[in-house]
Amino acid sequence: MQLIRIRTDDELMWYKEIWDAILEEEDNDNPFIEFAWFYNWWQIVGRKERVELYAIEHEGTIMAFFPFTVSIRLGVRVYAFAGENIANYTGVVSKKEWLQQATTFVFDELIKKHRHILFSLHGLLESKMSTKILEQYFVERQLRTSLFRVVTPYLAFSEIDFQHHFNQRRKMHGVDRRERKLKNLGSLARREPSQDELWQMFRLFDRRWAKKLDTSGFTKGKKRDFFERLTMLKGEALQVEVDALVFENQWIAFTYGLCCRGRYVTYALAHEPTFNLFGAGRIINQETIQRTFAANYRLFDMSIGYEQYKFDWRSDIDFTRQMLASSGTKRTNLLAGFLSLKQRLKEYMKGNHRVVDWKRNTLGHLRYLVKYGKVKDWLEYGQQFVEKFIRLKQVELYELSPSEDVSPQQPVGNLFEEMSIQEAMQLDQEEVMALFYKGYTIYKDSFAETNKPAFALHAANWRVDSMQIVEALPKQTYFLAYDVFKQIDIITAFFRKIKPAQTLWVTVSFWQWRKRKRLVQLGYKPISRMKHYKIARFERHHVEKYTESGGDVHSVH
């Protein structure tokens, strides 16, 4: 056997047909070891990496390829499979019958050549033969080895009754109901975008992760160029498929998937933050699953991670390993111990939902505030932080019936008109989109230079979101929300014009004493007072009813 070092990507092109032929014969479905992936990675992302790519030759025939990157730490050569921070899975490019022999030869040669050597091999799927052979090699050579694993959920279409599975899962978390709400508000469709539309994918990803901690680097620098280059591949076993969820001609979610011989691997997924309540991310995920089933894929791989939506859809789980193996010198053992401790902490953090949530959301939000936050943003964040420990809320519910209205008649004309969801989308405000989700009709100032909500009416429910109260309204009653206090006189007069025989309910917080005073002057009467106290773990709520129309006692969760 002979070890051939391939030193440049130009030289690698001479081996393309051999590389592809080996993986074609082995029916490889790991997109991250395909020639197209590695060659483009080396050209774009790996230029500054120290790449050591070896081809194994035996009697004039290339049997295998081993793509490594090397780093020097504390005088120790650390070997990893190429693309450690970008490829979810890795492995060896080899025919099955030569895999063990080639692996033994390559690792023996590297250990003979370098006294202080450590192997840090990530992305090894336990279901793959190469993972078992690598572990067997380290055991046979009595190398000090540490193993780490992370769950990898997948959906195998051949193992389930897909229609039953799909119909059952799409109802989880009310995704089917949320999808219906979106379709009732406008046109909703999944589509495969053209090349010149992909900028929207990267823009949407950045918006989704603006206030979160993203470690993928999907849209950053050379990585963005690399992922965009992959979408241009033609005639390769590795193909990229992008699915976009489009609402009223605007992207609200997407999935970026890598496909290889019947396996679809979800690599990136993001959704528009203002459509968070509509579950846009879950909707595009189920749309992609349905499409891949129709396209006769064997496996829908949700990739590594403990996210709940992956477990909702999976039919089974695999595990992805990282192996640390050292040559046994004091220096390598010291470095291996440090890397092992670091990986144990990382493994614990990834498996702990609360830690992941704190790191991704809390740290991400703080980073956003440090970079872009204004005084108002810091004050809101401080208020939310304090309310985790101390919360004192008091809200009063007021009623204005047609017979008790003493507000002066005002010529409001067509001062307000309904706002469409297309207009609301331009505002880029999650709280406004949330009103549509909750079933409100939103009104705007007809004569304002810019679209801006003035108030919102609900015909079925009244709610106090800060106390998680949602209850049905009495008949012939509307609930007023998102009202601008300075316009309460005009809003009341406008309501009387469009709904002359209806009763109007509105809420007032403890601090809005001027609004409370003005409501009384307009003829509103208090019908209920809700109080909520929280100090550390102690919580208490209390409701006082002034009239029978105040409804039942409310619960706070």
Coordinates of C-alpha atoms in Angstrom, one line a residue:
M1 CA 0.0 0.0 0.0
Q2 CA 1.1 3.5 -0.7
L3 CA 0.0 6.8 0.9
I4 CA -0.4 9.6 -1.7
R5 CA -0.6 13.2 -0.4
I6 CA -2.9 15.4 -2.5
R7 CA -1.7 19.0 -1.9
T8 CA -4.0 21.3 -3.9
D9 CA -7.6 21.5 -5.1
D10 CA -6.3 21.6 -8.7
E11 CA -4.5 18.3 -8.1
L12 CA -7.7 16.8 -6.5
M13 CA -9.6 17.3 -9.7
W14 CA -7.6 14.4 -11.2
Y15 CA -9.2 12.1 -8.7
K16 CA -12.8 13.2 -9.1
E17 CA -14.0 10.3 -11.2
I18 CA -12.4 7.8 -8.8
W19 CA -13.9 9.5 -5.7
D20 CA -17.3 9.6 -7.3
A21 CA -17.1 6.0 -8.5
I22 CA -16.3 4.7 -5.0
L23 CA -19.2 6.5 -3.4
E24 CA -21.6 5.5 -6.2
E25 CA -20.7 1.9 -5.8
E26 CA -21.2 2.1 -2.1
D27 CA -24.5 3.9 -2.5
N28 CA -23.3 6.6 -0.1
D29 CA -26.0 8.8 1.3
N30 CA -23.8 11.1 3.4
P31 CA -23.6 14.4 1.5
F32 CA -20.7 15.7 3.6
I33 CA -18.2 13.3 2.1
E34 CA -19.2 13.7 -1.5
F35 CA -16.5 15.1 -3.8
A36 CA -18.6 18.2 -4.6
W37 CA -18.9 19.1 -0.9
F38 CA -15.2 18.6 -0.1
Y39 CA -13.9 20.3 -3.3
N40 CA -16.0 23.4 -2.9
W41 CA -15.2 23.5 0.8
W42 CA -11.5 23.4 0.1
Q43 CA -11.8 26.1 -2.6
I44 CA -13.9 28.6 -0.6
V45 CA -13.8 27.9 3.2
G46 CA -10.7 25.7 3.7
R47 CA -8.2 28.0 1.9
K48 CA -6.7 29.0 5.3
E49 CA -7.0 25.5 6.8
R50 CA -4.0 23.1 6.9
V51 CA -5.5 20.3 4.8
E52 CA -3.9 16.9 4.6
L53 CA -5.8 14.8 2.0
Y54 CA -4.5 11.3 1.5
A55 CA -5.3 8.8 -1.2
I56 CA -4.5 5.1 -0.6
E57 CA -3.1 3.2 -3.6
H58 CA -2.7 -0.5 -3.9
E59 CA -1.3 -2.2 -7.0
G60 CA -2.0 0.9 -9.1
T61 CA -5.6 1.3 -7.8
I62 CA -6.9 4.0 -5.5
M63 CA -8.8 2.3 -2.8
A64 CA -9.8 5.2 -0.4
F65 CA -9.5 8.9 0.5
F66 CA -8.9 10.3 3.9
P67 CA -9.6 14.1 4.1
F68 CA -8.0 15.6 7.2
T69 CA -7.2 19.0 8.6
V70 CA -4.4 19.5 11.0
S71 CA -3.7 22.0 13.8
I72 CA -0.8 22.3 16.2
R73 CA -1.7 22.7 19.9
L74 CA 0.9 22.5 22.7
G75 CA 3.3 20.9 20.2
V76 CA 0.7 18.2 19.4
R77 CA -0.6 17.5 15.9
V78 CA -4.4 17.3 16.1
Y79 CA -6.0 15.5 13.2
A80 CA -9.7 16.1 12.4
F81 CA -11.9 15.3 9.5
A82 CA -12.2 18.2 7.1
G83 CA -15.0 20.7 7.7
E84 CA -15.1 20.2 11.5
N85 CA -17.2 23.4 12.0
I86 CA -19.4 23.1 9.0
A87 CA -20.1 19.5 8.2
N88 CA -22.6 17.7 10.4
Y89 CA -21.3 14.3 9.5
T90 CA -18.0 13.0 8.3
G91 CA -16.4 9.7 7.4
V92 CA -14.0 7.9 5.1
V93 CA -14.3 7.6 1.3
S94 CA -13.6 3.9 0.7
K95 CA -15.1 0.7 -0.7
K96 CA -16.5 -1.5 2.1
E97 CA -14.1 -4.4 1.5
W98 CA -11.1 -2.1 1.8
L99 CA -12.3 0.1 4.6
Q100 CA -10.7 -1.7 7.6
Q101 CA -7.4 -2.3 5.8
A102 CA -7.1 1.2 4.5
T103 CA -8.0 2.7 7.9
T104 CA -5.4 0.6 9.7
F105 CA -2.7 1.5 7.2
V106 CA -3.4 5.3 7.3
F107 CA -3.6 5.7 11.0
D108 CA -0.6 3.4 11.6
E109 CA 1.5 5.5 9.2
L110 CA 0.4 8.8 10.9
I111 CA 1.3 7.5 14.3
K112 CA 4.7 6.2 13.1
K113 CA 5.4 9.6 11.5
H114 CA 4.4 11.8 14.5
R115 CA 5.2 11.0 18.1
H116 CA 2.8 13.6 19.6
I117 CA -0.5 13.0 17.8
L118 CA -4.1 13.3 18.7
F119 CA -7.2 12.4 16.7
S120 CA -10.3 14.5 17.2
L121 CA -12.9 12.9 14.8
H122 CA -16.3 14.5 14.8
G123 CA -19.5 13.8 12.9
L124 CA -19.3 10.0 13.0
L125 CA -22.8 8.4 12.6
E126 CA -23.1 5.3 14.7
S127 CA -25.1 3.6 12.0
K128 CA -22.1 3.8 9.5
M129 CA -19.5 1.1 9.1
S130 CA -16.6 3.6 9.3
T131 CA -17.5 4.6 12.8
K132 CA -17.3 1.0 14.0
I133 CA -14.0 0.4 12.3
L134 CA -12.4 3.5 13.7
E135 CA -13.5 2.6 17.2
Q136 CA -12.2 -1.0 16.7
Y137 CA -8.8 0.4 15.5
F138 CA -8.4 2.6 18.6
V139 CA -9.2 -0.3 20.9
E140 CA -6.9 -2.7 19.1
R141 CA -4.0 -0.2 19.3
Q142 CA -4.8 0.5 22.9
L143 CA -5.0 4.2 22.3
R144 CA -6.6 6.3 25.1
T145 CA -10.0 7.0 23.7
S146 CA -13.0 9.2 24.8
L147 CA -16.4 9.0 23.1
F148 CA -19.1 11.6 23.0
R149 CA -22.4 11.4 21.3
V150 CA -25.4 13.6 20.3
V151 CA -28.8 12.5 19.2
T152 CA -29.7 12.5 15.5
P153 CA -33.5 12.1 14.9
Y154 CA -34.7 11.0 11.5
L155 CA -37.9 9.9 9.7
A156 CA -37.6 6.7 7.7
F157 CA -40.5 6.7 5.3
S158 CA -40.5 2.9 4.7
E159 CA -41.0 2.2 8.5
I160 CA -44.3 4.2 8.9
D161 CA -47.7 4.7 7.4
F162 CA -46.8 8.1 6.1
Q163 CA -50.3 9.6 5.7
H164 CA -51.4 8.5 9.2
H165 CA -48.1 9.7 10.7
F166 CA -48.3 13.1 8.8
N167 CA -51.9 13.8 9.7
Q168 CA -51.2 13.0 13.3
R169 CA -48.0 15.0 13.7
R170 CA -49.3 18.1 11.8
K171 CA -51.9 18.6 14.5
M172 CA -49.3 18.8 17.3
H173 CA -48.8 22.3 18.7
G174 CA -51.9 23.4 16.7
V175 CA -49.8 23.7 13.5
D176 CA -52.8 22.8 11.3
R177 CA -54.9 25.4 13.1
R178 CA -52.2 28.1 12.7
E179 CA -51.8 27.2 9.0
R180 CA -55.6 27.7 8.5
K181 CA -55.4 31.1 10.2
L182 CA -52.7 32.2 7.8
K183 CA -54.6 30.9 4.7
N184 CA -57.7 32.8 5.9
L185 CA -55.7 36.0 6.1
G186 CA -54.0 35.7 2.7
S187 CA -52.3 33.5 0.1
L188 CA -49.9 30.9 1.5
A189 CA -47.7 28.6 -0.6
R190 CA -44.5 26.6 -0.7
R191 CA -42.2 27.2 -3.6
E192 CA -38.7 26.4 -4.8
P193 CA -36.9 29.7 -5.3
S194 CA -34.8 30.6 -8.3
Q195 CA -31.1 31.4 -7.9
D196 CA -31.6 35.2 -7.9
E197 CA -34.0 34.9 -4.9
L198 CA -31.6 33.3 -2.5
W199 CA -30.6 36.6 -1.0
Q200 CA -34.0 36.5 0.8
M201 CA -33.0 33.2 2.4
F202 CA -29.8 34.7 4.0
R203 CA -31.7 37.9 4.9
L204 CA -34.4 35.8 6.6
F205 CA -31.9 33.8 8.5
D206 CA -30.2 36.9 9.8
R207 CA -33.5 38.4 10.9
R208 CA -34.4 35.2 12.7
W209 CA -31.1 35.0 14.6
A210 CA -30.7 38.8 15.2
K211 CA -31.6 38.5 18.9
K212 CA -30.3 34.9 19.3
L213 CA -26.9 33.3 19.5
D214 CA -26.1 31.6 16.2
T215 CA -23.1 29.3 16.1
S216 CA -23.6 28.0 12.5
G217 CA -22.2 31.0 10.6
F218 CA -24.6 30.1 7.8
T219 CA -24.7 33.7 6.4
K220 CA -21.2 34.8 7.4
G221 CA -18.4 35.6 5.0
K222 CA -17.0 32.6 3.1
K223 CA -19.5 30.2 4.5
R224 CA -22.3 32.1 2.8
D225 CA -20.4 31.9 -0.5
F226 CA -19.9 28.2 0.0
F227 CA -23.6 27.4 0.7
E228 CA -24.7 29.6 -2.2
R229 CA -22.2 27.8 -4.5
L230 CA -23.7 24.4 -3.5
T231 CA -27.1 25.5 -4.8
M232 CA -25.6 25.8 -8.3
L233 CA -24.4 22.1 -8.4
K234 CA -25.7 20.2 -11.4
G235 CA -25.3 16.5 -12.3
E236 CA -23.8 15.6 -8.9
A237 CA -25.1 13.1 -6.3
L238 CA -25.1 15.9 -3.8
Q239 CA -27.9 18.4 -4.5
V240 CA -29.2 21.3 -2.5
E241 CA -32.9 21.9 -2.2
V242 CA -34.4 25.1 -0.8
D243 CA -38.1 25.3 0.1
A244 CA -39.6 28.7 0.8
L245 CA -42.9 29.4 2.5
V246 CA -44.3 32.5 0.9
F247 CA -47.2 34.6 2.3
E248 CA -48.6 37.3 0.2
N249 CA -45.4 37.2 -2.0
Q250 CA -43.1 37.6 1.0
W251 CA -40.8 34.9 2.4
I252 CA -41.8 34.0 5.9
A253 CA -39.8 30.7 6.3
F254 CA -37.4 28.4 4.5
T255 CA -35.5 25.2 4.8
Y256 CA -32.0 24.5 3.2
G257 CA -31.5 20.8 2.7
L258 CA -28.7 18.6 1.4
C259 CA -29.7 15.6 -0.6
C260 CA -27.7 12.5 -1.5
R261 CA -29.1 9.3 -2.9
G262 CA -32.4 9.2 -1.2
R263 CA -31.4 10.9 2.0
Y264 CA -32.5 14.5 2.8
V265 CA -30.5 16.3 5.5
T266 CA -32.0 19.5 7.0
Y267 CA -29.1 21.9 7.3
A268 CA -30.7 25.3 8.0
L269 CA -34.2 26.4 8.8
A270 CA -35.5 29.9 9.8
H271 CA -38.7 31.9 9.9
E272 CA -39.8 35.5 10.0
P273 CA -39.9 36.6 13.7
T274 CA -43.1 38.6 13.2
F275 CA -44.8 35.4 12.2
N276 CA -43.6 33.5 15.2
L277 CA -47.2 32.9 16.6
F278 CA -48.3 31.4 13.3
G279 CA -45.6 28.7 13.6
A280 CA -44.1 29.5 10.2
G281 CA -41.0 27.4 11.0
R282 CA -43.1 24.3 11.8
I283 CA -45.3 24.8 8.7
I284 CA -42.4 24.9 6.3
N285 CA -40.8 21.9 8.0
Q286 CA -44.0 19.8 7.5
E287 CA -44.3 21.0 3.9
T288 CA -40.7 19.9 3.2
I289 CA -41.4 16.5 4.8
Q290 CA -44.4 16.0 2.6
R291 CA -42.5 17.1 -0.5
T292 CA -39.6 14.7 0.1
F293 CA -42.0 11.8 0.7
A294 CA -43.7 12.6 -2.7
A295 CA -40.3 12.7 -4.3
N296 CA -39.6 9.1 -3.1
Y297 CA -36.8 9.9 -0.7
R298 CA -36.0 7.1 1.8
L299 CA -34.9 9.2 4.8
F300 CA -35.7 12.6 6.1
D301 CA -32.8 13.4 8.4
M302 CA -33.4 16.2 10.9
S303 CA -29.7 16.4 11.7
I304 CA -28.0 16.6 15.1
G305 CA -29.7 18.3 18.0
Y306 CA -32.4 18.1 20.7
E307 CA -34.9 20.5 19.3
Q308 CA -38.5 19.5 20.1
Y309 CA -39.8 19.7 16.5
K310 CA -37.3 17.0 15.5
F311 CA -38.6 14.6 18.1
D312 CA -42.2 15.4 17.1
W313 CA -41.6 14.1 13.6
R314 CA -38.9 11.4 14.0
S315 CA -39.6 7.7 13.5
D316 CA -36.3 6.7 15.1
I317 CA -33.0 8.1 16.3
D318 CA -29.3 7.7 15.4
F319 CA -26.4 9.1 17.3
T320 CA -23.4 11.1 16.0
R321 CA -20.1 10.6 17.8
Q322 CA -17.0 12.5 18.4
M323 CA -13.9 10.4 19.1
L324 CA -10.8 11.6 20.9
A325 CA -7.8 9.3 20.7
S326 CA -4.2 10.2 21.7
S327 CA -0.9 8.5 21.0
G328 CA -0.3 8.2 24.8
T329 CA 2.6 10.7 25.5
K330 CA 2.3 13.0 28.5
R331 CA 1.8 15.9 26.2
T332 CA -1.0 14.4 24.2
N333 CA -2.7 13.0 27.3
L334 CA -2.7 16.4 28.8
L335 CA -4.3 18.0 25.7
A336 CA -6.7 15.1 25.4
G337 CA -7.8 15.5 29.0
F338 CA -8.5 19.2 28.4
L339 CA -10.4 18.6 25.1
S340 CA -12.3 15.8 26.8
L341 CA -13.4 18.0 29.7
K342 CA -14.4 20.7 27.2
Q343 CA -16.4 18.3 25.2
R344 CA -18.1 16.8 28.3
L345 CA -19.3 20.3 29.2
K346 CA -20.5 20.9 25.6
E347 CA -22.3 17.6 25.6
Y348 CA -24.0 18.4 28.9
M349 CA -25.0 21.9 27.7
K350 CA -26.5 20.6 24.4
G351 CA -28.5 17.9 26.2
N352 CA -29.9 20.4 28.8
H353 CA -32.8 22.4 27.3
R354 CA -32.7 25.1 29.9
V355 CA -29.0 25.7 29.3
V356 CA -29.4 25.8 25.5
D357 CA -32.4 28.2 25.9
W358 CA -30.4 30.5 28.2
K359 CA -27.4 30.5 25.9
R360 CA -29.3 30.9 22.7
N361 CA -31.9 33.4 23.8
T362 CA -30.7 35.2 26.9
L363 CA -27.1 35.7 25.8
G364 CA -28.2 36.3 22.2
H365 CA -30.6 39.1 23.4
L366 CA -27.9 40.7 25.6
R367 CA -25.4 40.7 22.7
Y368 CA -28.1 42.3 20.5
L369 CA -28.7 45.0 23.1
V370 CA -25.0 45.7 23.5
K371 CA -24.6 46.1 19.7
Y372 CA -27.8 47.9 18.8
G373 CA -29.9 48.5 21.9
K374 CA -31.4 51.9 22.7
V375 CA -32.4 53.2 26.1
K376 CA -36.0 52.1 25.5
D377 CA -34.8 48.6 24.7
W378 CA -32.7 48.4 27.8
L379 CA -35.6 49.6 30.0
E380 CA -37.9 47.0 28.5
Y381 CA -35.4 44.3 29.1
G382 CA -34.8 45.4 32.7
Q383 CA -38.6 45.4 33.3
Q384 CA -38.9 41.9 31.9
F385 CA -36.0 40.7 34.1
V386 CA -37.4 42.2 37.3
E387 CA -40.9 40.7 36.6
K388 CA -39.3 37.2 36.7
F389 CA -39.0 37.8 40.5
I390 CA -41.4 40.5 41.4
R391 CA -44.7 41.2 39.6
L392 CA -47.4 43.6 40.7
K393 CA -50.3 44.0 38.2
Q394 CA -53.7 45.5 38.5
V395 CA -56.1 45.8 35.5
E396 CA -59.6 47.1 35.5
L397 CA -62.3 46.2 33.0
Y398 CA -64.7 49.0 31.9
E399 CA -67.9 48.7 30.0
L400 CA -69.8 51.3 27.8
S401 CA -73.3 50.2 26.8
P402 CA -75.3 52.2 24.2
S403 CA -77.8 53.4 26.9
E404 CA -75.1 54.8 29.1
D405 CA -73.0 56.6 26.5
V406 CA -72.6 60.3 27.4
S407 CA -69.7 61.0 25.1
P408 CA -70.2 64.1 22.9
Q409 CA -71.2 63.4 19.4
Q410 CA -68.3 64.1 17.1
P411 CA -68.2 64.2 13.3
V412 CA -65.7 61.4 12.9
G413 CA -66.7 60.6 9.3
N414 CA -64.3 58.0 7.8
L415 CA -61.5 58.8 10.1
F416 CA -60.5 55.2 10.6
E417 CA -60.4 52.2 8.2
E418 CA -59.5 48.6 8.5
M419 CA -55.8 47.7 8.1
S420 CA -55.0 44.8 5.8
I421 CA -52.4 42.2 6.8
Q422 CA -50.3 43.2 3.8
E423 CA -50.0 46.8 5.3
A424 CA -49.3 45.4 8.8
M425 CA -46.4 43.3 7.4
Q426 CA -44.6 46.4 6.3
L427 CA -44.6 47.7 9.9
D428 CA -42.3 44.8 11.0
Q429 CA -43.9 44.7 14.4
E430 CA -44.5 41.3 16.0
E431 CA -47.2 42.7 18.4
V432 CA -49.3 43.9 15.4
M433 CA -49.0 40.6 13.6
A434 CA -50.0 38.9 16.9
L435 CA -53.3 40.9 16.9
F436 CA -54.2 39.3 13.5
Y437 CA -53.3 35.9 14.9
K438 CA -55.6 36.4 17.9
G439 CA -58.5 37.4 15.6
Y440 CA -58.6 41.2 16.0
T441 CA -59.8 43.6 13.4
I442 CA -57.2 46.4 13.3
Y443 CA -58.1 50.0 12.4
K444 CA -55.7 52.7 11.1
D445 CA -55.9 56.4 10.7
S446 CA -57.2 57.0 7.2
F447 CA -55.4 60.3 6.8
A448 CA -52.1 59.5 8.4
E449 CA -49.0 59.8 6.2
T450 CA -47.8 56.4 7.3
N451 CA -49.7 53.2 8.2
K452 CA -50.0 52.9 12.0
P453 CA -52.5 51.0 14.1
A454 CA -54.9 53.2 16.0
F455 CA -56.9 50.5 17.8
A456 CA -58.2 46.9 17.4
L457 CA -61.6 45.3 18.1
H458 CA -62.4 41.7 18.9
A459 CA -65.9 40.4 18.5
A460 CA -65.6 37.0 20.3
N461 CA -63.1 37.3 23.2
W462 CA -61.7 39.8 25.7
R463 CA -58.2 39.2 27.0
V464 CA -55.5 40.5 29.3
D465 CA -52.3 39.0 27.9
S466 CA -50.1 40.1 30.8
M467 CA -52.2 37.9 33.1
Q468 CA -52.9 35.2 30.5
I469 CA -56.7 35.8 30.7
V470 CA -58.8 34.9 27.7
E471 CA -62.6 34.7 28.0
A472 CA -65.6 34.8 25.7
L473 CA -67.5 38.1 25.4
P474 CA -71.2 38.5 26.1
K475 CA -73.4 38.8 23.1
Q476 CA -73.6 42.2 21.4
T477 CA -70.2 43.2 22.9
Y478 CA -66.9 44.1 21.4
F479 CA -63.5 44.3 23.1
L480 CA -61.2 47.3 22.4
A481 CA -57.4 46.7 22.5
Y482 CA -54.3 48.5 21.3
D483 CA -56.1 51.8 21.8
V484 CA -54.2 55.1 21.8
F485 CA -55.2 56.9 25.0
K486 CA -55.0 60.4 23.5
Q487 CA -57.6 59.3 20.9
I488 CA -60.0 57.5 23.2
D489 CA -62.7 60.1 22.7
I490 CA -62.5 59.8 18.9
I491 CA -62.3 56.1 19.0
T492 CA -65.4 55.8 21.2
A493 CA -67.3 58.2 18.9
F494 CA -66.2 56.2 15.8
F495 CA -67.2 52.9 17.5
R496 CA -70.6 54.4 18.2
K497 CA -70.9 55.3 14.5
I498 CA -70.0 51.8 13.1
K499 CA -71.5 49.7 15.9
P500 CA -74.4 51.9 17.3
A501 CA -76.2 49.1 19.2
Q502 CA -73.1 47.3 20.6
T503 CA -71.5 47.4 24.0
L504 CA -67.8 48.2 24.3
W505 CA -65.3 46.7 26.8
V506 CA -61.8 48.1 27.4
T507 CA -59.1 47.5 30.0
V508 CA -57.0 50.0 32.0
S509 CA -53.8 49.2 34.0
F510 CA -53.2 50.6 37.4
W511 CA -50.8 53.3 36.2
Q512 CA -53.2 54.7 33.5
W513 CA -55.1 56.9 36.0
R514 CA -55.8 59.6 33.4
K515 CA -57.3 57.1 31.0
R516 CA -59.4 55.7 33.8
K517 CA -60.7 59.2 34.7
R518 CA -61.5 60.0 31.0
L519 CA -63.4 56.7 30.6
V520 CA -65.6 57.6 33.5
Q521 CA -66.3 61.0 32.0
L522 CA -67.3 59.3 28.7
G523 CA -69.8 57.1 30.5
Y524 CA -67.8 53.9 30.9
K525 CA -68.4 51.9 34.1
P526 CA -66.0 49.6 35.9
I527 CA -67.2 46.0 36.0
S528 CA -64.2 44.1 37.2
R529 CA -60.8 44.5 38.8
M530 CA -58.0 41.9 38.5
K531 CA -54.9 41.8 40.7
H532 CA -51.9 39.6 40.3
Y533 CA -48.9 39.5 42.8
K534 CA -45.7 37.6 42.4
I535 CA -42.7 37.7 44.7
A536 CA -40.1 35.0 44.0
R537 CA -42.2 31.7 44.0
F538 CA -45.2 33.2 45.8
E539 CA -48.1 34.0 43.5
R540 CA -51.6 35.2 44.2
H541 CA -54.4 36.5 42.1
H542 CA -57.7 38.1 43.0
V543 CA -60.8 39.3 41.1
E544 CA -63.4 41.7 42.2
K545 CA -66.7 42.0 40.3
Y546 CA -68.7 45.2 40.4
T547 CA -71.6 44.0 38.2
E548 CA -72.9 40.7 36.9
S549 CA -71.6 41.5 33.5
G550 CA -68.1 41.2 34.8
G551 CA -68.0 37.5 34.0
D552 CA -66.7 34.6 36.0
V553 CA -63.7 34.5 38.3
H554 CA -60.6 34.4 36.2
S555 CA -57.6 32.2 36.7
V556 CA -53.9 33.1 36.2
H557 CA -51.4 30.4 35.3

